Coordinates of N, CA and C in Angstrom, one line a residue:
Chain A
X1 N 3.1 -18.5 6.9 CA 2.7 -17.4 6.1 C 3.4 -16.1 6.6
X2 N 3.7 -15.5 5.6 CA 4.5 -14.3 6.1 C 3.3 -12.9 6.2
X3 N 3.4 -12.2 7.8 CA 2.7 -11.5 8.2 C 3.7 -10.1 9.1
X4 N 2.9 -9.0 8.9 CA 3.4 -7.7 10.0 C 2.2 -7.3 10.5
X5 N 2.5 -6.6 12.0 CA 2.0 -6.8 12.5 C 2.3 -5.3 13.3
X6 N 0.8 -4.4 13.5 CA 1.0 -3.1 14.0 C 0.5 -2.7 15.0
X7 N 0.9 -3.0 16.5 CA 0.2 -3.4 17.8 C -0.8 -2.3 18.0
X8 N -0.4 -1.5 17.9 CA -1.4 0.0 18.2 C -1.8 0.5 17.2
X9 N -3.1 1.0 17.5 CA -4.0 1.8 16.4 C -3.4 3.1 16.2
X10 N -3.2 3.2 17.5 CA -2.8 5.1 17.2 C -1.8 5.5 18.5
X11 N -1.0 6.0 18.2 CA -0.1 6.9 19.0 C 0.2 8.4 18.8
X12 N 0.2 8.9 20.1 CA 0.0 10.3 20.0 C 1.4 10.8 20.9
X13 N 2.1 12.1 19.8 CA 3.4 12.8 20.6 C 3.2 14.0 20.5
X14 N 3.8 14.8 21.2 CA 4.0 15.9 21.3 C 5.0 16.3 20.5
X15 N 4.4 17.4 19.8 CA 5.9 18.4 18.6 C 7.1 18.4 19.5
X16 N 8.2 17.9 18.7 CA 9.5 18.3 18.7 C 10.1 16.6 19.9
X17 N 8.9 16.0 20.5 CA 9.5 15.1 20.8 C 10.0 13.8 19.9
X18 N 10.6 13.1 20.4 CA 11.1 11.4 19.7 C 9.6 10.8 19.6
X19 N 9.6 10.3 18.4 CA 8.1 9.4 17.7 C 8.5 7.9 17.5
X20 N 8.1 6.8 17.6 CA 8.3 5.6 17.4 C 6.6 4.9 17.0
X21 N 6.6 4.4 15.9 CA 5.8 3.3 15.2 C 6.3 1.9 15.2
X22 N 5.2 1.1 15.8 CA 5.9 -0.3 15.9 C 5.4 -1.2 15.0
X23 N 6.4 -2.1 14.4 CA 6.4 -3.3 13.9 C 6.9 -4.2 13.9
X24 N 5.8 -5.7 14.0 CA 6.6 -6.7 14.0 C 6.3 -7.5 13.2
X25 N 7.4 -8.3 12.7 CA 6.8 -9.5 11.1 C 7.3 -10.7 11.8
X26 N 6.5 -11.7 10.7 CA 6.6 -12.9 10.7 C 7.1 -13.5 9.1
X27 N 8.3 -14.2 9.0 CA 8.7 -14.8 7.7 C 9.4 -16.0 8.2
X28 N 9.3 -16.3 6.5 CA 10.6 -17.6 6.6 C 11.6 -17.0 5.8
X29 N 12.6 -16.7 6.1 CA 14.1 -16.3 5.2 C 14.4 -15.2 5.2
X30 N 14.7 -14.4 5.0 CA 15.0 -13.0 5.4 C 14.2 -11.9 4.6
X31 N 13.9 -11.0 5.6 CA 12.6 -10.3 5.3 C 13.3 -9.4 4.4
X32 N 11.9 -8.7 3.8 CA 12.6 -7.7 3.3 C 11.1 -6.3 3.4
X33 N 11.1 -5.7 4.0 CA 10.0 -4.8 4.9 C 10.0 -2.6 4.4
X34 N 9.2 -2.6 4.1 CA 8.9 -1.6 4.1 C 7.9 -0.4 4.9
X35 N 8.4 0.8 4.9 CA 7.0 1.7 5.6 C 6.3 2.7 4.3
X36 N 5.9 2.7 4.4 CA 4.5 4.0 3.9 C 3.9 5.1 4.7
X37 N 3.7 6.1 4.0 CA 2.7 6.9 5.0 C 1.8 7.6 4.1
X38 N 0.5 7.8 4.6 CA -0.5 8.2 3.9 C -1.1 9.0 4.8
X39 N -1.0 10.2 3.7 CA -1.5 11.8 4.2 C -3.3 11.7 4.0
X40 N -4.1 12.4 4.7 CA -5.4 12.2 4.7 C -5.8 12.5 3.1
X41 N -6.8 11.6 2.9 CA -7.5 12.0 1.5 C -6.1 11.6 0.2
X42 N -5.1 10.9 0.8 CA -4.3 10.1 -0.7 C -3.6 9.6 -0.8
X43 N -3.1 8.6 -1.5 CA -2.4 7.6 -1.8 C -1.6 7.2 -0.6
X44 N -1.1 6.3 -0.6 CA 0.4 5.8 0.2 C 1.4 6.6 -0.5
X45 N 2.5 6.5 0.1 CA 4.1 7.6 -0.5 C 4.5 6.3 0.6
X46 N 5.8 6.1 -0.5 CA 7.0 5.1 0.6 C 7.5 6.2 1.3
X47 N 8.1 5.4 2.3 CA 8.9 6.2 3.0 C 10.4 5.4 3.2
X48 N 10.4 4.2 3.3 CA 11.6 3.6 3.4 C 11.2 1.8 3.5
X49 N 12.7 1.2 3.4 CA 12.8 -0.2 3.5 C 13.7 -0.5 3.6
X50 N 14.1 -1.8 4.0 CA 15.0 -2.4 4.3 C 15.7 -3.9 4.0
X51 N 16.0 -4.4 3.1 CA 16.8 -5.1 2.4 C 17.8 -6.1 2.8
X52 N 18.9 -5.3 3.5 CA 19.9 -6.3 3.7 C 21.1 -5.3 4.2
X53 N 21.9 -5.7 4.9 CA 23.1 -4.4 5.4 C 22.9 -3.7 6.7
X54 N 23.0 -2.8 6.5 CA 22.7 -1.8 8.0 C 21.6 -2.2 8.5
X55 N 21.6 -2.5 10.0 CA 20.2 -2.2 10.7 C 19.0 -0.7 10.0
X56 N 19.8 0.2 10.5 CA 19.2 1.8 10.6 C 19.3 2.1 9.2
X57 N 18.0 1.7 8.9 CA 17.7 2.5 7.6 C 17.4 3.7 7.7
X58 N 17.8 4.5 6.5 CA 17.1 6.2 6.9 C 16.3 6.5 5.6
X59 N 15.3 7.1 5.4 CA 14.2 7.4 4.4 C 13.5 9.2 4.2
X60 N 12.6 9.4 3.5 CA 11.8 10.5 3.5 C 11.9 11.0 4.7
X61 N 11.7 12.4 4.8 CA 10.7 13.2 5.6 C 11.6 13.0 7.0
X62 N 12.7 13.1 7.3 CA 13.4 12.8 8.3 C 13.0 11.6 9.0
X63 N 12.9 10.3 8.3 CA 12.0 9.2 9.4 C 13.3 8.2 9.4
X64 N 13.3 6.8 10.1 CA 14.3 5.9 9.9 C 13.7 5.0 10.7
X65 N 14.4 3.8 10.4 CA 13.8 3.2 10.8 C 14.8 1.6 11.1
X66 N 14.7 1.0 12.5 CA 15.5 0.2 13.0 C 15.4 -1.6 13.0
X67 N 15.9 -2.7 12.3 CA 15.9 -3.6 11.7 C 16.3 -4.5 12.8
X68 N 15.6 -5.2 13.8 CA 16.2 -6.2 14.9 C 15.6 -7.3 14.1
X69 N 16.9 -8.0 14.1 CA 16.5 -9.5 13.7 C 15.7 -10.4 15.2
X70 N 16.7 -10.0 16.0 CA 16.2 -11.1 17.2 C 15.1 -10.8 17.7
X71 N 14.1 -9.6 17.8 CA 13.2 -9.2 18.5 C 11.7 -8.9 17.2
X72 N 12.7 -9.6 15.3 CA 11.8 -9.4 14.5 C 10.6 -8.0 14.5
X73 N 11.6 -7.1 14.6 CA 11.1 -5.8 14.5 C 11.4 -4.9 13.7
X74 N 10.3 -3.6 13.3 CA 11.1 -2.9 12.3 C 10.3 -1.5 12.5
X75 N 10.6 -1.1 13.6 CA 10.3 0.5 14.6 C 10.4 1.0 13.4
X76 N 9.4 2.1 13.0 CA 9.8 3.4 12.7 C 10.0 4.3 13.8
X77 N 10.8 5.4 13.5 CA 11.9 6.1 14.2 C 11.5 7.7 13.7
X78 N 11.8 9.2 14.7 CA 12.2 10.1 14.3 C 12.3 11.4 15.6
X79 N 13.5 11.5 15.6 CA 14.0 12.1 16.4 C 13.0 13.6 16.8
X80 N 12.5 14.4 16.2 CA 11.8 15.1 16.2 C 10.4 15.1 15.7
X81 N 9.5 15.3 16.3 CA 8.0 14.9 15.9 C 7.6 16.1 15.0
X82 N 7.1 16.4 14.0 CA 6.3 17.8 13.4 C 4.8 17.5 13.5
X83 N 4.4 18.6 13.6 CA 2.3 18.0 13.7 C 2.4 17.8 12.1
X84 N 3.2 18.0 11.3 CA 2.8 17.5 9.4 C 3.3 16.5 9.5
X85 N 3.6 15.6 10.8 CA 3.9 14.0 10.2 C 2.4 13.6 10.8
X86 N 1.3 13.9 11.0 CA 0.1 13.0 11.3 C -0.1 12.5 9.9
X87 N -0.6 11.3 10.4 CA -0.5 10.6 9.2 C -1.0 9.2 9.3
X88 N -1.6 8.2 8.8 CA -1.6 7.3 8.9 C -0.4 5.9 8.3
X89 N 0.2 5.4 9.2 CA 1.4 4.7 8.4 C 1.6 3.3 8.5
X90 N 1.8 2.7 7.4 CA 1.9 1.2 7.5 C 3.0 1.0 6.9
X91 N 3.4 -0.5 7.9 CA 4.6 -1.7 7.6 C 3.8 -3.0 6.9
X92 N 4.9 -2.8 5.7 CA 4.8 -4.1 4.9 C 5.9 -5.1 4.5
X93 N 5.6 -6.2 4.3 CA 6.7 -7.3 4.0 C 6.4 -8.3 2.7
X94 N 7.5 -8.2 1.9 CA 7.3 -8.7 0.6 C 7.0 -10.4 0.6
X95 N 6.1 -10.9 0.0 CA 5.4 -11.9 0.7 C 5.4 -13.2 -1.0
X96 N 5.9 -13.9 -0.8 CA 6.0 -14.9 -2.2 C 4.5 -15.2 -2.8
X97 N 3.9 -15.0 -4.2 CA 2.1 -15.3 -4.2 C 2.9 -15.3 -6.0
X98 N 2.5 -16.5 -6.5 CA 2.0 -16.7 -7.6 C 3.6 -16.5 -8.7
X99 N 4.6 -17.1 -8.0 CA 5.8 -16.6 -8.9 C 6.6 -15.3 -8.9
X100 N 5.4 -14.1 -7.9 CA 6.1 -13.1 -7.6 C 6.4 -12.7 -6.1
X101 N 6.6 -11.5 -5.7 CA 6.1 -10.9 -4.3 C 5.2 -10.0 -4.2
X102 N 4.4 -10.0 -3.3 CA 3.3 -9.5 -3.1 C 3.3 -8.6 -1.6
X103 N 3.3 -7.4 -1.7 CA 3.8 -6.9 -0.6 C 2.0 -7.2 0.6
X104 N 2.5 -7.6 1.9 CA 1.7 -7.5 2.9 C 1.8 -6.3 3.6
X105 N 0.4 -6.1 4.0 CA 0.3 -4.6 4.8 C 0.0 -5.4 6.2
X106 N 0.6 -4.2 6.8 CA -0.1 -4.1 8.5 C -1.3 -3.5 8.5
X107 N -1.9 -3.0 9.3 CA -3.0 -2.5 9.5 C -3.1 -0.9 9.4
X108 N -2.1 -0.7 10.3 CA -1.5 0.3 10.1 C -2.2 1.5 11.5
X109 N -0.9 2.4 11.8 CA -1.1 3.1 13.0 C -1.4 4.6 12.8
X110 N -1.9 4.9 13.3 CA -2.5 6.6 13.0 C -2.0 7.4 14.1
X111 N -0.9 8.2 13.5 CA -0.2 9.1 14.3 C -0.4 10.2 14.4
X112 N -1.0 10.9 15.7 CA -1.2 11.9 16.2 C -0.1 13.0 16.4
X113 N 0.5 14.3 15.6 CA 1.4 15.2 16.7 C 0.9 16.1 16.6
X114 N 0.8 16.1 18.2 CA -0.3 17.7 19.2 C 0.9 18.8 18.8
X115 N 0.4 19.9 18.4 CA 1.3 21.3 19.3 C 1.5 21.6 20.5
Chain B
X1 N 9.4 11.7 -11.9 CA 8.4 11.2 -10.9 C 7.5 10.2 -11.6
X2 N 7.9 8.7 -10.8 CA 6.2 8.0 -11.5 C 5.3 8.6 -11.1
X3 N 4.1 8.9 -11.9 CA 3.0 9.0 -11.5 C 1.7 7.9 -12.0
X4 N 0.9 7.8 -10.8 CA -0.1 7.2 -10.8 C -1.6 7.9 -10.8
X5 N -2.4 7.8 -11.9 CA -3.7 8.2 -12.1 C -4.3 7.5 -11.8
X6 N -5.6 7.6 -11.0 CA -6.8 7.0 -11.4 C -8.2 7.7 -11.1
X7 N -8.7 7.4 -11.9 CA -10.1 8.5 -13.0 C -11.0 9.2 -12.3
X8 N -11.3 9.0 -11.0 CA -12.2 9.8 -9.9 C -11.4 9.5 -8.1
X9 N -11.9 10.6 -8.3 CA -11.3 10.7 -6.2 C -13.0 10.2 -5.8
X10 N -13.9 11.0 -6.1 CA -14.9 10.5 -5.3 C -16.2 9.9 -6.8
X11 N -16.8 8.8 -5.7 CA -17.9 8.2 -7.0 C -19.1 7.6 -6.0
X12 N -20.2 8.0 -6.6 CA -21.3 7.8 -5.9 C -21.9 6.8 -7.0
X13 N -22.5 5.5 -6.5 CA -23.3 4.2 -7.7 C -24.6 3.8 -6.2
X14 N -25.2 3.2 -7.5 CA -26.5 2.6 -6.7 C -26.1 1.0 -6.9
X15 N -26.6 0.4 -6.3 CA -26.6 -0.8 -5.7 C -27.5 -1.6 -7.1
X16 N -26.6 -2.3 -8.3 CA -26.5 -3.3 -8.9 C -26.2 -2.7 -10.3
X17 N -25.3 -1.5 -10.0 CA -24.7 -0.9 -11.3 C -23.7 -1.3 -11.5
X18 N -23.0 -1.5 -12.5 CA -21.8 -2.0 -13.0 C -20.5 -0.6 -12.9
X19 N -20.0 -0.7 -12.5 CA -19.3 0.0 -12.0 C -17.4 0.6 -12.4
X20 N -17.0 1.1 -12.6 CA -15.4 0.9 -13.7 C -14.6 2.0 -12.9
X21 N -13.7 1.5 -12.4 CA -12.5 2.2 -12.0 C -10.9 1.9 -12.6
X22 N -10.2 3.4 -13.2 CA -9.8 2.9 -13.9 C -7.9 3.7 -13.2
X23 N -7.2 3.0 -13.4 CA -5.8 3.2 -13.1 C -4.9 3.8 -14.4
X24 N -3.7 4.7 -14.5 CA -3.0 4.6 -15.4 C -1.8 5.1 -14.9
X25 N -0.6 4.7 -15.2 CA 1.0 5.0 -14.4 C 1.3 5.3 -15.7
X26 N 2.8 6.0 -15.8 CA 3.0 6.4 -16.9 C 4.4 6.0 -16.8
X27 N 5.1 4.7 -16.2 CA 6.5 4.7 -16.0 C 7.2 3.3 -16.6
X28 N 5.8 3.2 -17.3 CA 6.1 2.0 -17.9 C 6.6 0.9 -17.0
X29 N 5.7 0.4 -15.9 CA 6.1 -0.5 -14.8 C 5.3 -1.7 -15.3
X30 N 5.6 -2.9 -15.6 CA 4.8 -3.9 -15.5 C 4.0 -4.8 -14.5
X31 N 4.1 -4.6 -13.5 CA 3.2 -5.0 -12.1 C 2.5 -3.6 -12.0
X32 N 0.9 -4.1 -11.6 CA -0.1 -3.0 -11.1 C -0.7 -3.9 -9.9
X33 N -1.5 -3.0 -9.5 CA -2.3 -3.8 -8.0 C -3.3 -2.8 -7.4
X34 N -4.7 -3.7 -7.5 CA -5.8 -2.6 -7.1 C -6.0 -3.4 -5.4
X35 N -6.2 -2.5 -4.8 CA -6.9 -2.6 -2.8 C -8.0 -1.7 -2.6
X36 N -8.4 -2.5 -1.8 CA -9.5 -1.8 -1.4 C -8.8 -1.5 0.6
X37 N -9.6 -0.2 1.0 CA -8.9 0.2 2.0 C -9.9 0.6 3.3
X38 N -10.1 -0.2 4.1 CA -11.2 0.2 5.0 C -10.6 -0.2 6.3
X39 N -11.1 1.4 7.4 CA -10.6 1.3 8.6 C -10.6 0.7 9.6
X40 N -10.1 0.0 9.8 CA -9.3 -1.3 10.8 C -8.9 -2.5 10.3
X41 N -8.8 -1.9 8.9 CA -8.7 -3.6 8.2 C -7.5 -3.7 7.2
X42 N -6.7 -2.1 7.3 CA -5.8 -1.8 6.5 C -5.9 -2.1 4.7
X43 N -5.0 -2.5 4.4 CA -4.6 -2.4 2.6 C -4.9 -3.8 2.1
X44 N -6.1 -4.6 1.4 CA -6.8 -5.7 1.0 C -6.4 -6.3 0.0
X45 N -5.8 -6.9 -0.9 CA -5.1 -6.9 -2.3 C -6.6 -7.3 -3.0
X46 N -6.9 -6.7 -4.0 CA -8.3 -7.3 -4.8 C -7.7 -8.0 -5.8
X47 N -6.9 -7.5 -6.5 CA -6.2 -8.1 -7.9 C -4.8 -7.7 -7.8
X48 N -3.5 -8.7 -8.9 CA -2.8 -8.2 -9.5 C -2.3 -8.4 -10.2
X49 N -1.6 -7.9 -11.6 CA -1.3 -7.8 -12.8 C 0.1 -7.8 -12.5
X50 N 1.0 -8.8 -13.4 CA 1.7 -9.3 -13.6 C 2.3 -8.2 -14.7
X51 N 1.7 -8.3 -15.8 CA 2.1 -7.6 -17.1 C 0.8 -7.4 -17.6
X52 N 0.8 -7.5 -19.0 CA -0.3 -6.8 -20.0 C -1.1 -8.1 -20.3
X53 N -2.1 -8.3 -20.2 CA -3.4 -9.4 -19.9 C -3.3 -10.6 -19.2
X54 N -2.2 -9.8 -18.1 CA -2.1 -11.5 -16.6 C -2.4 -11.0 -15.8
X55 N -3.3 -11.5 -15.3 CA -3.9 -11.2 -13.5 C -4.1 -12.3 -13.1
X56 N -4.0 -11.9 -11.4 CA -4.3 -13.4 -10.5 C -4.7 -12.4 -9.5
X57 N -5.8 -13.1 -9.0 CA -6.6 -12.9 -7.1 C -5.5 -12.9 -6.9
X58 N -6.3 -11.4 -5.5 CA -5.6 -11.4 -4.5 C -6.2 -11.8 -3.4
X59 N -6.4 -11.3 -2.5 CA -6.7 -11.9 -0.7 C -8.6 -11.5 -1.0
X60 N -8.9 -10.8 -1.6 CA -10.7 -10.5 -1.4 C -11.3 -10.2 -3.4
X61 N -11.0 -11.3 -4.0 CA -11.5 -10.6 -5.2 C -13.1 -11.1 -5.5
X62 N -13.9 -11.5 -4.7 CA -15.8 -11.9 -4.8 C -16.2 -10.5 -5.4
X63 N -16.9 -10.4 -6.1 CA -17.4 -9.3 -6.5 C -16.8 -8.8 -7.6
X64 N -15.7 -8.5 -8.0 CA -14.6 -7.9 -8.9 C -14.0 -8.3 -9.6
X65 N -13.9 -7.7 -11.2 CA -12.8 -8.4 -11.7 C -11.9 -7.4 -12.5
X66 N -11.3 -7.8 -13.5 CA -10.2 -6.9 -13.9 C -9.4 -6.7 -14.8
X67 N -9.2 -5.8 -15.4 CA -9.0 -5.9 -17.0 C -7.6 -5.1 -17.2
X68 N -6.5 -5.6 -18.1 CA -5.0 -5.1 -18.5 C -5.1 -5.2 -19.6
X69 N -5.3 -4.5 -20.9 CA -5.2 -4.7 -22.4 C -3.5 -3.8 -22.6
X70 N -3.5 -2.9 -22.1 CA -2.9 -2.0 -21.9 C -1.6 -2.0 -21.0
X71 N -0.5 -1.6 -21.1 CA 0.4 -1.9 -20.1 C 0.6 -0.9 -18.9
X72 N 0.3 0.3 -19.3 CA -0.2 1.6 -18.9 C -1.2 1.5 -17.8
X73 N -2.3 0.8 -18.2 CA -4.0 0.8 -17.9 C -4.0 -0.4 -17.2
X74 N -4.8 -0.2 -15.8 CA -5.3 -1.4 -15.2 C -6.6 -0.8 -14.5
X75 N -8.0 -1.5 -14.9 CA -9.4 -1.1 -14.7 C -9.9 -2.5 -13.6
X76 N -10.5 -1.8 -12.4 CA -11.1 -2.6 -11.7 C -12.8 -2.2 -12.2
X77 N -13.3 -3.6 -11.9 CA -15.2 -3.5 -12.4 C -15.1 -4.3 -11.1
X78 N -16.5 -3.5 -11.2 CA -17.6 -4.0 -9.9 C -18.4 -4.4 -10.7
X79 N -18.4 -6.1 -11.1 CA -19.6 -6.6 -11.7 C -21.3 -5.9 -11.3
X80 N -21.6 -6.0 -10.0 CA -22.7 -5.6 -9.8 C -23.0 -4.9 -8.0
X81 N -22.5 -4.0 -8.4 CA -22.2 -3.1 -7.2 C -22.9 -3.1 -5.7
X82 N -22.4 -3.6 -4.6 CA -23.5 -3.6 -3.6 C -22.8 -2.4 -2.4
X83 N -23.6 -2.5 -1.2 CA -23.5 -1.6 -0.6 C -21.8 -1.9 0.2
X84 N -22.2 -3.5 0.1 CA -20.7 -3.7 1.2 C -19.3 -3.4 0.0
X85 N -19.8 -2.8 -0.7 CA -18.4 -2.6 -1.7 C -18.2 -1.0 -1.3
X86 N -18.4 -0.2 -0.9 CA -18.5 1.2 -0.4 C -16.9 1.1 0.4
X87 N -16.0 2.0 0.0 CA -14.6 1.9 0.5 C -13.4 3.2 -0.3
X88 N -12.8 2.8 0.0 CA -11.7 3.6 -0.6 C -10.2 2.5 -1.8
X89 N -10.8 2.7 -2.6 CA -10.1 1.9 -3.9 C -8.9 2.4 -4.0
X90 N -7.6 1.8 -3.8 CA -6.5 2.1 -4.5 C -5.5 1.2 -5.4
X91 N -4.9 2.4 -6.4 CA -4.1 1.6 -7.4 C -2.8 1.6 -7.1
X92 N -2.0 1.3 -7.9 CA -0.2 0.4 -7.5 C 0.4 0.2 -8.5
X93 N 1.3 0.6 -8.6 CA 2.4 0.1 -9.8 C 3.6 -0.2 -8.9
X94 N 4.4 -1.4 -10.1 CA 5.6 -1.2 -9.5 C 6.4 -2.0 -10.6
X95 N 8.0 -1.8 -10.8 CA 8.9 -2.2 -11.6 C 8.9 -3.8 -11.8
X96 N 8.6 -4.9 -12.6 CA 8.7 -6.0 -11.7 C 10.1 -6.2 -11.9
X97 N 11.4 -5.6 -12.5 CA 12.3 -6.2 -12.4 C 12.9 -5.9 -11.0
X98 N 12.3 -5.1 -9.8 CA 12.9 -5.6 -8.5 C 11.2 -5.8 -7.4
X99 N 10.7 -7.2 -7.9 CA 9.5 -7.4 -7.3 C 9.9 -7.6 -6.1
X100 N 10.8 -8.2 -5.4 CA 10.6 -8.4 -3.8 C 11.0 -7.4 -3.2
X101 N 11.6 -6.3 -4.1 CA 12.6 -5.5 -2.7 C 11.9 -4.0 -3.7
X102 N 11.3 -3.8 -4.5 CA 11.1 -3.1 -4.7 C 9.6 -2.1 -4.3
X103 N 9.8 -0.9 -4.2 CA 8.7 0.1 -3.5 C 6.9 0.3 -4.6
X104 N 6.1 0.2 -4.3 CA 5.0 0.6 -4.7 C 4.8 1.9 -5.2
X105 N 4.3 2.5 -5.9 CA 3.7 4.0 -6.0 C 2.2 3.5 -6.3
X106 N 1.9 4.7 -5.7 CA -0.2 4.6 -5.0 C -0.9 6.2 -6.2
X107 N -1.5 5.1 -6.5 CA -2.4 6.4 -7.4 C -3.1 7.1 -5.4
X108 N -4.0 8.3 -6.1 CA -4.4 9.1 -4.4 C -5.8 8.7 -4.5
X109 N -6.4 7.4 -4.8 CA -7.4 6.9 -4.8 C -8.9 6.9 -5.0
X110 N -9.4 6.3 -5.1 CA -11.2 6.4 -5.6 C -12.0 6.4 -4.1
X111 N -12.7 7.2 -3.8 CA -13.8 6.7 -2.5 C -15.0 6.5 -3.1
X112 N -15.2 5.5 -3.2 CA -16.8 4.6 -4.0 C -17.8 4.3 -2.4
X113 N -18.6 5.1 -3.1 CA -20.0 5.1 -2.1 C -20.9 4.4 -2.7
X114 N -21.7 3.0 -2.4 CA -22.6 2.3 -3.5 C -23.9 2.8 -2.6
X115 N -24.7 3.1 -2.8 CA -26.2 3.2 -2.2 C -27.2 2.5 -2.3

């Protein structure tokens, strides 16, 4: 069964430092994985995915995010933290159900940035 | 910009009312998808729509079912509303001509309180 997987509930950075969100998936054949982020009180907004090609995907809102095959991971990334990236954000993986794909969510990690 | 509607942000029901939440995307996407969203348990698939009057279960559909006449329009019912249905409802579109690799858009969701 194809699953992702979002070890921490919550991480917390301080403005202006490096932020990392972690994830790890489970498939058979080559994944194809996405992030999301949801602002309090609405919807998900993608933020990025990853397909095929470069590791370092780059997305919205200055985020990016890094594609290891051997360690089956797929970090989100961002060099500078802003307190307007709190947010709650989830990794998903396009998952085969009924003829189509069905994207799987993580759980998803709730990011704290302090001033 | 796709956008995604759906008909109330907040909804208060009593416990064995029938209940209608209703979705509409305007981008002419043939896949829809309703979740239910509760904290620690991440993004739930209830249903999803294929095209215009195909649906298949997703991972929790007891209680619920689901209606596509419309290609636009996808309505989730709470046959008979109980308390453990109290959550945060969201809707989904997406293109199916790139169903595995392609991104979701999230209507900014229903918070259904059943009493």
């Amino acid at each position: 069964a194809q699953s992702v997987a979002q070890p921490e509930d919550q991480v917390n950075v301080a403005e202006g430092n490096p932020l990392t969100v972690k994830c790890t998936y489970s498939v058979s054949g080559n994944p194809y994985l996405f992030w999301y982020v949801q602002y309090p009180n609405r919807g998900l907004q993608f933020l990025l995915k990853y397909i095929t090609g470069d590791n370092l995907v780059k997305g919205s809102y200055g985020f990016e995010a890094e594609f290891n095959k051997s360690q089956t991971s797929f970090h989100l990334k961002k060099p500078s933290a802003l307190v307007s990236d709190s947010a709650l954000y989830f990794c998903a993986v396009s998952t085969p159900k009924g003829g189509s794909y069905i994207p799987t969510f993580g759980r998803g990690t709730s990011l704290i940035v302090h001033p | 910009d796709v956008k995604v509607t759906q008909s109330s942000r907040y909804l208060v029901k009593r416990t064995g009312e029938k209940v209608f939440l209703e979705c509409v995307q305007d981008m002419d996407h043939e896949n829809m998808f309703w979740y239910r969203q509760d904290p620690g348990l991440g993004l739930r698939l209830i249903y999803f729509s294929y095209d215009v009057k195909m649906k298949e279960k997703g991972d929790i559909p007891e209680g619920y079912s689901v209606s596509r006449e419309k290609k636009e329009r996808f309505s989730l019912i709470l046959e008979s509303a109980s308390t453990n249905q109290t959550s945060m409802y969201l809707c989904a579109s997406r293109n199916q001509q790139w169903a595995r690799q392609g991104e979701q858009y999230f209507g900014p969701g229903t918070r259904l309180t059943v009493t």
